[in-house]
Structure formats: structure tokens, C-alpha cells
Short mmCIF file of C-alpha atoms in Angstrom, two decimals:
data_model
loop_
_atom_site.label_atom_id
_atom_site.label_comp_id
_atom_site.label_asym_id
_atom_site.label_seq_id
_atom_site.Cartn_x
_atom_site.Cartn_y
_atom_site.Cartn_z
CA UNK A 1 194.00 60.53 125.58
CA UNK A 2 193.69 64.40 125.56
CA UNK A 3 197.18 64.69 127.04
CA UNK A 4 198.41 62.34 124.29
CA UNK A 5 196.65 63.95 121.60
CA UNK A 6 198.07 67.79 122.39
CA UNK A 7 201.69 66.65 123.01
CA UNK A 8 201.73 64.96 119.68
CA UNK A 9 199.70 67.40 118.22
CA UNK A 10 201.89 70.34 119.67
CA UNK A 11 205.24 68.46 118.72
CA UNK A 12 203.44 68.16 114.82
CA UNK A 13 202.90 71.66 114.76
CA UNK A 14 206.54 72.62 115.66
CA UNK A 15 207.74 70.64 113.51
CA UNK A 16 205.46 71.39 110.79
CA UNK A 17 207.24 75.12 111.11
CA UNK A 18 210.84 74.10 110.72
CA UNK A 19 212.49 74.56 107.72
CA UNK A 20 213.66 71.55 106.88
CA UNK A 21 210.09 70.28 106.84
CA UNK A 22 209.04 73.01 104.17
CA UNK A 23 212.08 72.30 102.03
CA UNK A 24 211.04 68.08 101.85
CA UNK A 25 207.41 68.84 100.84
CA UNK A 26 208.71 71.07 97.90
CA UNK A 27 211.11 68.52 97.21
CA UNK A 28 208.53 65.99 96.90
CA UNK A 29 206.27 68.54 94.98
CA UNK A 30 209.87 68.96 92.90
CA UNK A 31 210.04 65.05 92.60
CA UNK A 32 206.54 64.29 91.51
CA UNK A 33 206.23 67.25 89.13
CA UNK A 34 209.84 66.32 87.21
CA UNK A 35 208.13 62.48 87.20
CA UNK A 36 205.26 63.36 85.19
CA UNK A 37 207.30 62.74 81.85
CA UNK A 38 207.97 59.44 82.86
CA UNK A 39 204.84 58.30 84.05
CA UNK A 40 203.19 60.18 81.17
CA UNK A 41 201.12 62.61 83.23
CA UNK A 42 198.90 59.49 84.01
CA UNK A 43 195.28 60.00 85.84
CA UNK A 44 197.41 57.38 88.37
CA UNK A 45 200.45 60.16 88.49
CA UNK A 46 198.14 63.41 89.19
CA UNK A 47 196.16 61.06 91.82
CA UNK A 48 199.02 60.51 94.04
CA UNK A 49 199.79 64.45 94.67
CA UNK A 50 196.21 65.31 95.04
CA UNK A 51 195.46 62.15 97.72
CA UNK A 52 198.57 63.02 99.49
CA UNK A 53 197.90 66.45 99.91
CA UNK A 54 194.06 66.82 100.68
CA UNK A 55 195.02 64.18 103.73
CA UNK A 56 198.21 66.59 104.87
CA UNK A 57 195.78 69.05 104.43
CA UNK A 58 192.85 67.08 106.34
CA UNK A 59 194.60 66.17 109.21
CA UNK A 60 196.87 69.28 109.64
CA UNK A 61 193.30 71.95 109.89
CA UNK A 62 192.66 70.04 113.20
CA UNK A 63 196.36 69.85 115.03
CA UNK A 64 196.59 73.32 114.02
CA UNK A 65 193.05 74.32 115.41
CA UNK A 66 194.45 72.47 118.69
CA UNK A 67 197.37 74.43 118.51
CA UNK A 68 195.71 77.66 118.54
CA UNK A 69 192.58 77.32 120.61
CA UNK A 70 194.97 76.26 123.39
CA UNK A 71 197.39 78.96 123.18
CA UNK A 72 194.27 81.38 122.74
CA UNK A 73 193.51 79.85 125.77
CA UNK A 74 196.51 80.41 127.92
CA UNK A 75 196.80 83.68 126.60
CA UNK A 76 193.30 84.86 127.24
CA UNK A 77 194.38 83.85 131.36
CA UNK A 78 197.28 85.68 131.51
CA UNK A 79 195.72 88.59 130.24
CA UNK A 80 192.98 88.13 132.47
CA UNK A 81 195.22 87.62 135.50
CA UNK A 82 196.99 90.95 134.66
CA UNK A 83 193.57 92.28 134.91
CA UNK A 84 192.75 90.91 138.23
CA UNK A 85 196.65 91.93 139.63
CA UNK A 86 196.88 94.98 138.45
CA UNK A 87 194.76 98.46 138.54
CA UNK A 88 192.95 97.92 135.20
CA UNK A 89 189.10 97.61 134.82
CA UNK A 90 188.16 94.00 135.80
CA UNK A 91 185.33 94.29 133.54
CA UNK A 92 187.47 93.16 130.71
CA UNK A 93 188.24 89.86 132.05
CA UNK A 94 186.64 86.98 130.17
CA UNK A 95 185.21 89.14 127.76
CA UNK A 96 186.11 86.50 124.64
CA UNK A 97 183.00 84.47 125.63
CA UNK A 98 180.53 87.64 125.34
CA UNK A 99 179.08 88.40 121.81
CA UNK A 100 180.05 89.99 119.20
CA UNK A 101 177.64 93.00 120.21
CA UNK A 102 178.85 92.87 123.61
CA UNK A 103 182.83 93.11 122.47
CA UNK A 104 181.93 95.96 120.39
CA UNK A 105 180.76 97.91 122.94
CA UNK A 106 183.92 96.97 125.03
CA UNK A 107 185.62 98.25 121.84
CA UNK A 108 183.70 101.53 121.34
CA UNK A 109 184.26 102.40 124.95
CA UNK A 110 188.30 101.30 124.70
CA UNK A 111 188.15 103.80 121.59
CA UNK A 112 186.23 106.61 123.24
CA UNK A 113 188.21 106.51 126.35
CA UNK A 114 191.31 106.90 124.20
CA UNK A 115 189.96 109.67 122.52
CA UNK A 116 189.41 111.27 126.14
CA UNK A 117 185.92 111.17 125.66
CA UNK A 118 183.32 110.27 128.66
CA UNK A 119 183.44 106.67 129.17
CA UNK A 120 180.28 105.02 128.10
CA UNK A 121 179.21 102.25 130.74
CA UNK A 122 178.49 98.50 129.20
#
């Protein structure tokens, strides 16, 4: 099911991006508002945009969470692999599951160590 879920939800959120899809919803936003006239800017009329949108809405917030927290993911091991490979300071590596104290620390020290200040130890 989760393979399922993240292909469909990863094909969604590419095509979500496209053009094309951005030019039908103001199209139908187009549609609906030039409608109102004829429909006499009924309760009915202002109910379809606002239930169609709040479940676009709805359902979109969690394919694009999806989206992200698995390319945060993959991102977060490559960087950590160029870590381990290379000749950088494999203290850094999984450092997005310390604290926010804890990654401001790693901050303060990337900051003084630019500066060319002694490097604090975490």
C-alpha cells in the first residue's frame, strides 16, 4: 500500500506543478465566477466553489507533505553519505533528528568556524 500510495501521490504532485493544471483550475474559478449571474449568486452557487476547494485543498496538504518528507529524506542521505566519503566532520551526519538546541549549536560552531574563530566542541 505504501508503494501505491507514494507513486500516485508523487505522480499527483508533478502533475499538480504543470501548467496546464494551473491554467484549468483558474478556468474553472473563471467559469464559476462568470456563472454567478445566472445562478443568481445562490447559497447553492457559492457552495460548490467553497466544497470543491477545501477538499483540493484537504487532500493536496497530505500528498504534498509525502512529497516533501521523502525527498527531505533522500536528501538528508546523500548529504550524509558525502559526509561519511569525504574529509568533512562526521559529526554532522544525522543531525536533523537532534533538537532544536542541539542544531543551534551545530550552527553557532558552523558560524564561528567561518569567522576563523576557535571551534567550539558540541
Amino acid at each position: 500500500m505504501e508503494k501505491t500510495f507514494n507513486r500516485v501521490a508523487g505522480a499527483v504532485a508533478y502533475a499538480t506543478g504543470r501548467p496546464w493544471v494551473f491554467a484549468l483550475c483558474l478556468t474553472s474559478v473563471l467559469i464559476w465566477a462568470v456563472s454567478g449571474p445566472a445562478f443568481n449568486y445562490s447559497e447553492t452557487w457559492k457552495l460548490v466553489i467553497n466544497t470543491g476547494t477545501t477538499i483540493v485543498t484537504f487532500l493536496m496538504v497530505f500528498l504534498i507533505q509525502n512529497t516533501q518528507n521523502r525527498d527531505g529524506a533522500a536528501i538528508q542521505a546523500k548529504l550524509d553519505e558525502l559526509i561519511r566519503a569525504g574529509k568533512g566532520k562526521n559529526d554532522f551526519i544525522g543531525i536533523e533528528r537532534l533538537t532544536e538546541a542541539e542544531v543551534e549549536q551545530f550552527r553557532s560552531m558552523c558560524a564561528q568556524a567561518k569567522e576563523g574563530n576557535a571551534v567550539a566542541t558540541v
